[in-house]
Coordinates of C-alpha atoms in Angstrom, one line a residue:
M1 CA 24.1 152.1 82.1
R2 CA 24.1 154.1 85.7
S3 CA 21.3 153.3 87.7
P4 CA 18.8 155.8 89.2
L5 CA 20.4 155.7 92.3
L6 CA 24.1 156.5 91.2
A7 CA 23.0 159.5 89.1
L8 CA 20.7 160.9 92.8
V9 CA 24.0 160.2 95.0
C10 CA 26.1 162.3 92.2
G11 CA 23.7 164.6 91.7
A12 CA 23.9 165.7 95.9
L13 CA 27.8 165.1 95.7
N14 CA 28.3 167.4 92.7
I15 CA 30.2 164.1 91.4
S16 CA 31.1 164.7 87.3
A17 CA 29.5 162.9 84.9
A18 CA 33.3 163.0 83.6
V19 CA 33.7 160.5 86.7
A20 CA 30.4 158.3 86.8
G21 CA 29.7 158.6 82.3
P22 CA 26.6 159.3 80.8
N23 CA 23.5 157.3 82.0
P24 CA 22.5 156.1 77.9
A25 CA 19.0 155.9 76.1
T26 CA 16.8 153.3 76.7
T27 CA 15.4 154.1 73.1
P28 CA 16.7 154.7 69.4
I29 CA 15.4 158.4 70.5
E30 CA 18.8 160.2 71.5
H31 CA 17.4 164.1 71.5
V32 CA 14.5 164.8 72.6
I33 CA 13.6 168.5 71.3
V34 CA 10.4 170.5 73.6
L35 CA 8.8 173.5 71.6
I36 CA 6.5 175.2 73.4
G37 CA 4.0 177.7 71.7
E38 CA 1.4 179.8 73.8
N39 CA -2.2 179.2 74.8
R40 CA -4.0 176.9 72.7
T41 CA -6.7 174.3 74.0
F42 CA -7.1 170.9 72.1
D43 CA -10.5 171.9 70.1
N44 CA -9.6 175.2 69.5
L45 CA -7.1 174.3 67.3
Y46 CA -8.4 170.3 66.5
G47 CA -11.4 171.1 67.2
V48 CA -12.4 169.9 63.7
Y49 CA -9.7 168.0 63.0
Q50 CA -10.3 164.2 61.1
P51 CA -7.8 162.0 61.5
R52 CA -6.8 159.0 58.9
R53 CA -9.1 156.0 58.5
G54 CA -9.3 153.6 61.7
Q55 CA -8.4 155.9 64.0
T56 CA -11.1 158.3 66.5
I57 CA -10.6 161.4 68.5
A58 CA -12.3 163.3 70.5
N59 CA -12.6 166.8 69.8
L60 CA -15.9 169.1 68.6
L61 CA -16.7 167.6 65.6
S62 CA -16.5 164.3 66.8
K63 CA -18.9 164.8 69.3
K64 CA -21.2 166.4 67.1
I65 CA -21.4 169.8 68.8
V66 CA -19.8 171.6 65.7
N67 CA -20.5 170.8 61.5
L68 CA -17.6 170.5 59.2
D69 CA -18.5 174.2 58.3
G70 CA -18.3 174.5 61.3
T71 CA -21.7 175.7 61.3
P72 CA -23.7 174.4 64.8
G73 CA -24.0 170.9 65.3
P74 CA -26.6 168.4 65.9
R75 CA -25.6 168.2 69.8
F76 CA -24.5 172.2 70.0
A77 CA -26.5 172.7 73.3
D78 CA -23.8 170.2 74.5
A79 CA -21.7 173.0 74.9
A80 CA -24.2 175.6 76.5
Q81 CA -22.5 178.4 78.6
K82 CA -24.4 178.7 81.5
L83 CA -24.8 181.6 83.6
G84 CA -23.3 181.5 87.6
L85 CA -24.0 182.6 90.9
S86 CA -20.9 182.8 93.4
Q87 CA -21.2 185.0 96.9
G88 CA -19.5 185.3 99.3
A89 CA -16.2 182.3 100.0
Y90 CA -15.5 181.0 97.0
T91 CA -16.4 177.8 95.2
P92 CA -14.8 176.2 91.9
T93 CA -18.6 174.5 91.1
P94 CA -20.5 178.1 91.7
A95 CA -24.7 177.1 90.9
V96 CA -26.0 177.6 87.9
T97 CA -28.9 179.8 87.7
G98 CA -29.6 179.7 83.8
A99 CA -28.0 180.3 80.4
Y100 CA -27.1 182.6 77.9
A101 CA -29.3 183.1 75.0
T102 CA -27.0 184.0 72.8
L103 CA -23.0 185.1 73.2
P104 CA -21.7 188.8 74.9
Q105 CA -19.7 190.3 71.6
P106 CA -16.1 188.9 72.2
W107 CA -13.2 191.5 72.8
A108 CA -10.6 192.2 71.5
F109 CA -8.5 193.1 74.9
G110 CA -5.0 192.5 74.2
A111 CA -4.7 192.5 70.6
L112 CA -2.7 194.5 68.4
G113 CA -4.2 197.2 66.3
Q114 CA -7.8 196.6 67.9
R115 CA -9.9 199.0 70.0
Q116 CA -9.4 197.7 73.5
D117 CA -12.6 199.8 74.7
R118 CA -15.3 198.2 73.3
P119 CA -16.7 194.9 72.3
D120 CA -14.9 193.7 68.8
A121 CA -17.5 194.8 66.1
R122 CA -15.2 192.2 63.7
F123 CA -17.7 190.1 65.3
P124 CA -21.2 189.8 66.1
E125 CA -23.8 190.6 68.8
N126 CA -25.6 187.5 68.4
L127 CA -23.5 184.7 68.3
P128 CA -25.2 181.0 69.0
N129 CA -24.2 179.9 72.2
G130 CA -21.5 177.7 72.1
P131 CA -17.9 177.6 70.0
F132 CA -17.9 180.0 67.1
Q133 CA -14.9 179.4 63.9
I134 CA -12.9 182.2 64.5
T135 CA -12.5 182.6 60.7
R136 CA -15.4 182.8 59.8
H137 CA -14.9 186.5 60.8
V138 CA -10.9 187.2 60.1
G139 CA -8.3 185.8 59.0
Y140 CA -6.4 183.1 60.2
G141 CA -3.3 186.0 61.1
A142 CA -5.5 188.0 62.7
H143 CA -5.5 189.4 66.1
T144 CA -7.8 188.4 68.3
G145 CA -8.5 189.2 71.9
D146 CA -6.6 187.2 74.6
P147 CA -8.7 185.2 76.9
T148 CA -9.3 185.1 80.5
H149 CA -7.0 182.3 82.0
R150 CA -5.3 182.4 86.1
F151 CA -6.0 179.7 88.6
F152 CA -9.3 180.4 90.3
Q153 CA -11.0 181.4 87.0
M154 CA -9.6 178.2 85.3
W155 CA -11.4 176.1 88.0
Q156 CA -14.4 177.5 88.3
Q157 CA -14.7 177.6 84.5
V158 CA -14.6 173.9 84.4
N159 CA -17.1 173.5 86.8
G160 CA -16.3 169.8 88.2
G161 CA -15.6 168.6 84.7
K162 CA -19.1 170.0 82.8
N163 CA -16.8 173.0 81.1
D164 CA -20.2 175.3 80.8
L165 CA -18.5 178.5 82.6
F166 CA -15.7 179.8 80.7
V167 CA -18.3 182.8 79.7
W168 CA -19.8 183.6 82.4
V169 CA -16.5 182.9 84.8
A170 CA -14.9 185.6 81.8
D171 CA -17.1 188.2 81.3
Q172 CA -18.0 188.5 85.0
T173 CA -15.0 188.1 87.0
G174 CA -12.3 191.3 87.8
P175 CA -8.7 190.6 88.2
G176 CA -8.6 192.4 91.7
P177 CA -7.8 196.4 92.6
S178 CA -3.7 195.7 92.7
N179 CA -4.1 193.9 88.9
P180 CA -4.1 197.2 86.3
T181 CA -5.9 197.3 83.2
P182 CA -6.2 199.3 80.6
I183 CA -9.7 200.1 80.7
P184 CA -11.7 200.4 83.6
M185 CA -13.6 196.7 84.7
S186 CA -16.8 196.1 86.1
P187 CA -18.8 192.8 86.2
G188 CA -20.2 193.0 81.9
K189 CA -17.1 194.9 80.8
T190 CA -14.1 192.9 81.0
G191 CA -12.6 192.9 78.0
Q192 CA -13.8 189.2 77.8
G193 CA -17.1 189.0 76.5
G194 CA -17.8 185.3 74.5
V195 CA -14.0 185.4 73.1
A196 CA -12.8 182.0 75.1
M197 CA -15.5 180.1 72.6
G198 CA -13.8 180.4 68.8
F199 CA -12.0 178.0 67.3
Y200 CA -10.3 177.2 64.4
N201 CA -11.0 175.1 61.2
M202 CA -8.6 172.9 59.9
A203 CA -11.5 171.5 57.4
R204 CA -11.5 175.1 55.8
G205 CA -7.2 175.0 55.9
D206 CA -7.0 176.5 58.9
A207 CA -3.5 176.0 60.6
P208 CA -2.8 173.6 58.3
L209 CA 0.9 172.6 59.3
F210 CA -0.5 171.3 62.2
K211 CA -3.1 168.9 60.3
R212 CA -0.2 167.9 57.8
L213 CA 1.5 166.8 61.1
A214 CA -1.1 164.8 63.1
D215 CA -1.5 163.5 59.7
Q216 CA 2.2 162.7 59.0
Y217 CA 3.2 162.4 62.7
A218 CA 1.0 160.8 66.6
I219 CA -0.8 163.4 68.5
A220 CA -2.9 162.8 71.8
D221 CA -6.6 164.0 72.1
N222 CA -5.8 163.5 76.2
Y223 CA -2.9 166.1 76.8
H224 CA -3.4 168.8 79.6
Q225 CA -1.7 171.6 81.1
P226 CA -1.1 170.4 84.4
I227 CA -2.4 174.0 86.3
M228 CA -5.1 176.6 86.2
G229 CA -3.8 179.3 85.3
G230 CA -1.4 181.2 83.0
T231 CA 2.3 181.1 81.8
T232 CA 4.7 180.6 85.1
A233 CA 3.2 177.9 86.9
N234 CA 2.3 175.6 83.8
Y235 CA 6.3 176.2 82.2
F236 CA 7.7 175.8 86.1
A237 CA 5.3 172.7 85.6
L238 CA 7.2 171.3 82.7
A239 CA 10.5 171.7 84.2
T240 CA 9.6 170.2 87.9
A241 CA 6.6 168.7 87.3
D242 CA 5.6 170.4 90.4
V243 CA 4.6 174.4 91.5
G244 CA 6.9 177.2 92.8
V245 CA 6.9 178.0 96.3
Y246 CA 7.5 181.8 98.4
L247 CA 10.6 181.2 99.8
E248 CA 13.4 183.2 102.4
D249 CA 17.5 182.9 102.3
G250 CA 15.7 179.0 101.4
Q251 CA 12.7 178.7 103.6
A252 CA 9.7 178.3 103.3
A253 CA 8.0 182.0 104.4
V254 CA 4.2 184.0 104.2
P255 CA 4.9 186.3 100.8
P256 CA 3.5 190.0 101.2
A257 CA -0.4 190.3 102.1
K258 CA -0.3 191.8 98.6
L259 CA 0.4 189.1 97.1
I260 CA -1.9 186.7 98.6
E261 CA -5.1 185.1 96.4
N262 CA -8.2 186.2 97.2
P263 CA -10.7 184.9 95.4
D264 CA -13.2 184.7 98.0
A265 CA -16.9 187.1 96.2
Q266 CA -16.7 190.6 97.1
P267 CA -19.4 192.0 99.3
G268 CA -22.5 192.2 97.5
T269 CA -21.2 190.9 94.8
N270 CA -21.6 187.7 92.2
N271 CA -17.8 187.1 92.0
W272 CA -15.9 190.0 91.7
Y273 CA -13.0 188.8 93.2
T274 CA -11.3 190.7 96.5
E275 CA -7.8 189.9 95.2
D276 CA -6.8 188.6 91.7
G277 CA -4.1 189.3 89.1
Y278 CA -0.7 189.6 88.5
R279 CA 0.1 192.6 90.4
G280 CA -1.8 191.0 93.9
G281 CA -3.0 187.9 94.5
T282 CA -0.2 185.2 93.5
Y283 CA -0.1 182.9 96.3
V284 CA -1.7 180.7 98.1
Q285 CA -1.4 178.7 101.5
C286 CA -3.3 175.8 100.9
A287 CA -2.7 173.3 103.5
D288 CA -5.1 175.9 105.2
A289 CA -8.7 175.5 104.9
S290 CA -9.6 178.6 105.8
A291 CA -6.7 180.2 103.6
P292 CA -9.5 182.4 100.9
G293 CA -10.1 180.1 98.3
V294 CA -8.7 176.7 99.9
A295 CA -11.9 174.8 100.9
G296 CA -14.3 175.4 97.7
I297 CA -11.0 173.1 96.2
R298 CA -9.8 171.0 99.0
Q299 CA -14.0 169.8 99.1
L300 CA -14.1 169.2 94.8
L301 CA -10.8 167.1 95.6
A302 CA -12.5 165.1 99.0
Q303 CA -15.4 163.8 96.8
L304 CA -13.7 162.2 93.4
P305 CA -13.7 158.8 93.0
Y306 CA -10.5 158.2 94.1
R307 CA -7.4 160.4 96.4
A308 CA -5.5 163.0 95.0
F309 CA -2.0 162.4 94.9
N310 CA -0.1 163.5 98.6
D311 CA -3.8 164.7 100.0
G312 CA -3.3 167.7 97.2
N313 CA 0.5 167.9 97.4
C314 CA 0.2 171.3 100.1
A315 CA 2.5 171.3 102.6
A316 CA 2.0 172.9 105.5
G317 CA 3.1 176.5 105.9
H318 CA 4.0 176.8 102.5
Y319 CA 2.9 179.3 100.2
Y320 CA 2.6 178.5 96.3
M321 CA 1.9 180.5 93.6
V322 CA -0.4 180.4 91.0
N323 CA -0.6 183.2 89.2
N324 CA 2.3 184.5 86.9
L325 CA 5.5 185.5 88.1
D326 CA 9.1 186.2 86.2
P327 CA 12.2 185.1 88.1
A328 CA 14.5 186.3 90.5
Y329 CA 17.7 186.8 87.9
N330 CA 18.2 188.9 85.0
P331 CA 19.1 186.0 82.7
A332 CA 23.2 187.4 83.5
G333 CA 22.1 185.1 86.4
Q334 CA 22.6 188.6 88.9
A335 CA 20.0 188.4 91.4
L336 CA 17.4 191.0 91.8
P337 CA 16.0 193.1 94.8
L338 CA 12.8 191.7 96.2
G339 CA 10.0 193.4 98.1
P340 CA 6.1 193.2 97.7
D341 CA 6.3 195.6 94.6
K342 CA 8.3 193.2 93.1
F343 CA 6.4 191.2 91.1
L344 CA 9.2 187.7 90.8
L345 CA 9.1 184.6 92.6
P346 CA 11.7 184.0 94.8
P347 CA 15.2 182.0 94.1
Q348 CA 13.5 178.1 93.9
T349 CA 15.6 175.3 95.9
M350 CA 13.6 172.0 94.7
P351 CA 15.4 170.1 91.5
H352 CA 14.3 170.7 88.1
I353 CA 15.0 168.1 85.0
G354 CA 18.2 170.4 83.8
D355 CA 19.4 169.2 87.5
A356 CA 18.1 165.7 86.8
L357 CA 19.6 165.8 83.5
T358 CA 23.8 167.1 84.5
A359 CA 23.6 164.6 87.6
G360 CA 22.5 161.5 85.0
G361 CA 25.4 163.1 82.7
V362 CA 22.9 164.1 80.1
S363 CA 23.5 167.7 78.1
W364 CA 20.3 170.0 78.0
K365 CA 20.5 173.4 76.6
W366 CA 17.0 175.8 77.0
Y367 CA 16.3 178.8 74.0
S368 CA 15.2 181.3 74.9
G369 CA 14.1 183.5 72.3
G370 CA 15.3 187.0 72.7
R371 CA 17.2 186.3 75.9
N372 CA 21.0 187.5 75.1
D373 CA 18.3 190.8 74.8
G374 CA 16.8 189.8 77.9
V375 CA 18.8 191.8 80.4
K376 CA 16.9 194.9 78.4
V377 CA 14.2 193.9 79.9
D378 CA 13.4 193.3 76.3
K379 CA 9.7 192.4 75.4
E380 CA 10.8 190.2 72.8
Y381 CA 12.0 187.8 76.4
C382 CA 9.9 185.6 77.9
G383 CA 11.6 185.6 81.2
M384 CA 8.7 183.3 83.2
C385 CA 9.2 180.8 79.7
D386 CA 12.8 181.1 80.5
T387 CA 12.5 178.2 83.5
P388 CA 15.5 177.3 84.3
T389 CA 16.3 180.6 85.4
F390 CA 14.0 181.0 88.6
F391 CA 16.5 178.1 90.3
R392 CA 19.3 179.1 92.1
S393 CA 21.2 175.2 91.4
T394 CA 21.0 176.8 87.6
M395 CA 22.1 180.8 88.0
Q396 CA 24.3 180.1 91.1
G397 CA 26.4 177.1 89.3
A398 CA 27.9 175.1 86.1
D399 CA 24.6 175.2 84.0
K400 CA 23.7 178.8 83.6
D401 CA 26.2 178.7 80.7
K402 CA 23.3 175.5 79.7
L403 CA 20.7 179.1 78.9
V404 CA 21.3 180.7 75.6
D405 CA 19.6 182.3 73.1
L406 CA 17.1 180.8 70.1
M407 CA 19.1 182.0 67.9
Q408 CA 22.2 179.3 69.2
F409 CA 19.5 176.5 67.9
Y410 CA 19.9 177.1 64.8
V411 CA 23.7 177.1 64.7
D412 CA 23.3 174.5 67.1
V413 CA 21.5 172.3 65.2
K414 CA 23.4 171.6 62.4
D415 CA 25.9 169.4 64.0
A416 CA 24.5 166.2 65.7
A417 CA 28.0 165.1 66.7
T418 CA 27.7 168.7 69.6
F419 CA 23.7 169.0 69.7
P420 CA 22.4 168.2 73.7
A421 CA 20.3 164.9 74.1
V422 CA 17.7 167.4 75.5
S423 CA 16.4 171.0 74.0
I424 CA 13.4 173.1 75.1
I425 CA 12.7 176.1 73.1
A426 CA 10.2 178.8 74.3
P427 CA 10.1 181.2 71.7
Y428 CA 10.5 185.1 70.9
D429 CA 7.4 186.8 72.8
S430 CA 6.1 188.2 69.3
I431 CA 6.1 184.6 67.3
S432 CA 5.0 182.0 70.8
G433 CA 1.4 182.4 68.9
H434 CA 0.0 183.6 72.2
P435 CA -3.5 185.7 71.4
G436 CA -3.5 189.1 71.7
Y437 CA 0.2 190.7 70.8
A438 CA 0.5 187.2 68.9
M439 CA -0.5 185.2 66.3
E440 CA -1.1 181.3 65.7
T441 CA 0.7 181.8 62.0
S442 CA 4.1 182.8 63.8
F443 CA 4.4 179.9 65.7
D444 CA 3.4 177.2 62.8
E445 CA 6.8 179.3 60.7
L446 CA 8.4 178.3 64.0
V447 CA 7.3 174.8 64.3
A448 CA 8.1 174.3 60.5
G449 CA 11.5 175.8 60.7
V450 CA 12.8 173.8 63.5
I451 CA 11.4 170.5 62.2
D452 CA 13.0 171.4 58.1
R453 CA 17.1 172.3 60.4
V454 CA 16.6 169.2 62.1
Q455 CA 15.2 166.7 59.2
A456 CA 18.2 168.9 57.0
N457 CA 20.4 167.3 59.1
P458 CA 20.0 163.0 58.8
A459 CA 22.5 162.6 61.4
L460 CA 20.7 164.4 64.0
W461 CA 17.3 163.5 62.0
K462 CA 17.5 160.3 62.4
N463 CA 17.0 159.7 66.4
T464 CA 15.2 162.6 67.0
A465 CA 11.8 163.0 68.9
I466 CA 10.2 166.5 68.2
L467 CA 7.4 167.8 71.6
I468 CA 5.4 170.6 70.2
T469 CA 3.1 171.7 72.6
F470 CA 1.0 175.0 74.5
D471 CA 2.2 175.9 77.9
E472 CA -1.5 176.1 78.9
G473 CA -4.8 176.7 77.3
G474 CA -5.2 179.9 77.1
G475 CA -8.6 180.5 79.1
Y476 CA -10.0 179.0 75.5
Y477 CA -13.0 175.8 76.2
D478 CA -11.9 172.9 75.8
S479 CA -14.7 170.4 75.4
G480 CA -12.7 167.5 77.1
Y481 CA -12.8 165.5 80.3
V482 CA -10.3 166.8 82.9
Q483 CA -8.6 164.6 85.3
P484 CA -8.6 166.4 88.9
I485 CA -4.7 165.2 90.6
D486 CA -4.1 168.0 93.4
F487 CA -5.0 171.3 94.5
F488 CA -3.4 172.7 91.5
G489 CA -4.9 171.0 88.6
D490 CA -5.1 169.4 85.6
G491 CA -6.2 171.8 83.3
T492 CA -7.5 171.7 80.0
R493 CA -6.3 169.8 76.9
I494 CA -3.9 171.8 75.0
P495 CA -2.7 169.9 71.6
L496 CA 1.0 167.5 71.6
I497 CA 2.2 166.8 68.2
V498 CA 5.4 164.1 68.4
V499 CA 7.2 164.5 65.4
S500 CA 9.9 161.7 65.3
P501 CA 10.8 159.2 63.0
Y502 CA 9.7 156.6 65.5
A503 CA 6.3 158.2 65.7
R504 CA 3.3 156.2 64.7
R505 CA 1.9 157.6 61.5
G506 CA -1.2 158.8 61.9
V507 CA -2.0 158.1 65.5
V508 CA -4.3 159.8 67.6
D509 CA -3.2 158.1 71.4
H510 CA -6.0 158.4 74.5
T511 CA -3.8 157.9 77.0
Y512 CA -4.1 160.6 79.6
Y513 CA -1.3 163.0 79.5
D514 CA 0.2 166.2 81.1
H515 CA 3.3 168.2 81.2
A516 CA 4.8 166.1 84.0
S517 CA 4.9 163.3 81.0
I518 CA 7.5 165.4 79.2
A519 CA 9.4 164.7 82.3
K520 CA 9.1 160.7 82.5
F521 CA 9.6 160.3 78.7
I522 CA 13.1 161.9 79.6
E523 CA 13.7 160.0 82.3
R524 CA 12.3 156.6 81.5
N525 CA 15.1 157.7 78.0
W526 CA 18.1 158.0 80.6
S527 CA 17.1 155.9 83.1
L528 CA 16.5 158.8 85.9
P529 CA 14.9 159.1 89.0
P530 CA 11.7 161.2 89.2
L531 CA 12.8 164.7 90.4
S532 CA 11.5 165.1 93.5
A533 CA 9.3 163.2 96.3
R534 CA 6.2 164.9 96.2
S535 CA 6.8 165.6 92.3
R536 CA 3.6 164.5 89.3
D537 CA 6.3 161.8 87.6
N538 CA 5.6 159.4 90.4
L539 CA 2.9 159.0 89.3
P540 CA 1.9 155.4 87.7
N541 CA 1.3 155.0 83.9
P542 CA -2.4 155.6 83.2
V543 CA -4.5 151.4 82.7
H544 CA -7.6 152.9 80.2
G545 CA -11.2 150.8 80.1
K546 CA -12.8 150.0 76.7
A547 CA -15.9 152.0 78.1
D548 CA -13.8 155.6 78.6
P549 CA -10.3 155.5 76.6
Y550 CA -10.0 158.5 78.4
V551 CA -10.6 158.3 81.9
P552 CA -7.3 156.0 83.7
L553 CA -9.2 153.7 85.7
N554 CA -6.4 153.7 88.1
R555 CA -6.3 157.5 88.8
P556 CA -4.8 160.1 89.3
A557 CA -2.1 158.8 86.4
I558 CA -0.3 160.1 84.2
G559 CA 1.5 158.4 81.1
D560 CA 5.2 158.5 79.6
L561 CA 4.1 159.6 76.5
M562 CA 5.8 155.6 74.5
P563 CA 2.5 155.0 73.4
L564 CA 3.4 157.6 71.2
F565 CA 6.1 155.9 69.8
D566 CA 7.0 152.8 67.2
F567 CA 10.2 151.4 68.4
S568 CA 9.9 148.3 66.0
R569 CA 11.2 150.6 63.0
S570 CA 12.4 153.3 62.3
R571 CA 9.9 155.7 59.7
P572 CA 12.1 158.2 58.0

C-alpha cells in the first residue's frame, strides 16, 4: 500500500502511477459511482417515508408535522412559516414579526409550459401555513415552480436553525438589479409564493424508485448540502470539499465591482437586496467583517457553542464564489475570455478529488450529459456540473481525457476490468430532476438505468457502491438539523442513498454528513490524504450521543459514509 505522503510527493512531482503503483482499495469496494440529481431536500423527497421495522427516521411524518395521507398533522405548527424584518445591514437571522395566515399561492416560475407572470392556478390560494403535498394538485411528473436557492437567502431561510423563513425570504427578496428576470419583480411578486413548502408522498405512491431503494439498501437522513446556495458551489464542494475563489494569473485578486455580493437591504425596503444574483453579486470577501453581508454571518458563527472550522475558512484578501458561475474553459479545453460581463469562474488552482486520485494511481472519470455538444453551448450540457472543467490542472493536463460524455458510461459499464475506480455522473439538464425545466421522474429513470446496467455486469456489481445524492436542496423546506461549519454552510439536508451489495439493508443512518463525506470515503478507501489544509475532509468523524443522534458532540464534524456499509459479508 502506498502511503499518503508518497501520494502527495508523486502528485507534486508528477510521477506517473505506473512508476509508483496504484493505491489498492482498503475495503471490498473497488468501484464508486456518484450519481447526482438536482435540487431536492430530504423532506421534499423522503418527508413521508416509513422505514423498515426497527429503524427510526427524522422527517415530516415522524415529527407529526404531516399525516400519512399528507394532510397537516398534530404538530403542523412546528413548520409554520414566519414573517421577517431586515432593514439596512444584512442579517442571517431577521427579526420575526408574525406568521402567515395561509401560504401565498405558489408560482410556476421557470416551469415548462406554465404561465410565469402570475401565481400557479393549479394550486389553491389558501394552502395551510406549512408543508403541502405537491401531488394533491399536480401529477408526480408535472413541471412545477423553481424555488429560490441562493447563498444569502438560504442563510436567512434556515434562520439560525429554526427553518421558518423559507417562504418569506423567497417571496420578499429580489435577485438584485443586475440579474435579469422574465417578469418585473417586486416584494410579493418574485415568482415564488409558497412553492418552497412542497413535498412528495411516498406513502401515496410518489417517488416509488427512491422508496424501493431505501427499503432494499441504505439511506442517510442527516446528509447535507455543504454550501448555502446553488449548483456551482455545491458541485464544486463535492469535488474539493472547499469553495471557489476569484483569481487573476493564479493569484487571489479583487473581482469586478458588479460581481461582488451586497445583500444589504436597499434604503426604505425590507430585505430587498442591493446586489445579488447570477449576473451580478457572486463573490464575497468574507474575511473582511466590513464587507456587505459578512458581519451577520460571522456573528452567528461566533455565537456557536463550538469553534467554526478554520475560524470560518475565510482567507484575507480572497473573494469566494457563493453563487453560480460557469467554468472559464469550454469542454474542449479552450480558455474563454474573462471580464466583468463574462460570468465565469477564473481557472482554479486548488486540488480536486481527480488530482488526488491521479496522484494515488486510482482511475477515474467524470461523465457529463451533453458534454460532446458542450462546445456548442448545448443547453442540455451543465458546465457548472462538469466540475473538473474549472481547474487548470485538468484542462491543461493529461486528465482532460477523463472528462467524457454521459453516453460513454453506457459503453464503459460493460467491461468491469477497465471501468474506472471512481465515476461521477452529472445528468443532462432535462433528466436532472431540477424543478422547473426538468421533472423528478426523469431523474428516476436515469437512476434506474444506471443501477440496472451495473447489476447486469456481475463482475462489476459485486464490488461497487453507487452513491445517489443531489447537488443541493433547491430552496425547498426541510425540517432537519443544520450544523454551521464555516462561513459557507452547511445547508439543508438532501437525500443520500447507497446502492451496493455491501449496503446495510434497510438502514437509516443518522450520522452527520455532507458532500465532503464522499471525498472522505474515497480517501479512506484508497488511502489518500485530505485534499488541502483548508478542505472539509480534514474534519473528524462525528461522535453522536444517545440524547440526540443527529447533532455531533464534537462539532464541527463530518462522517466518511462507512457506517452505511457492512463489510462482514456481501449482500448480493
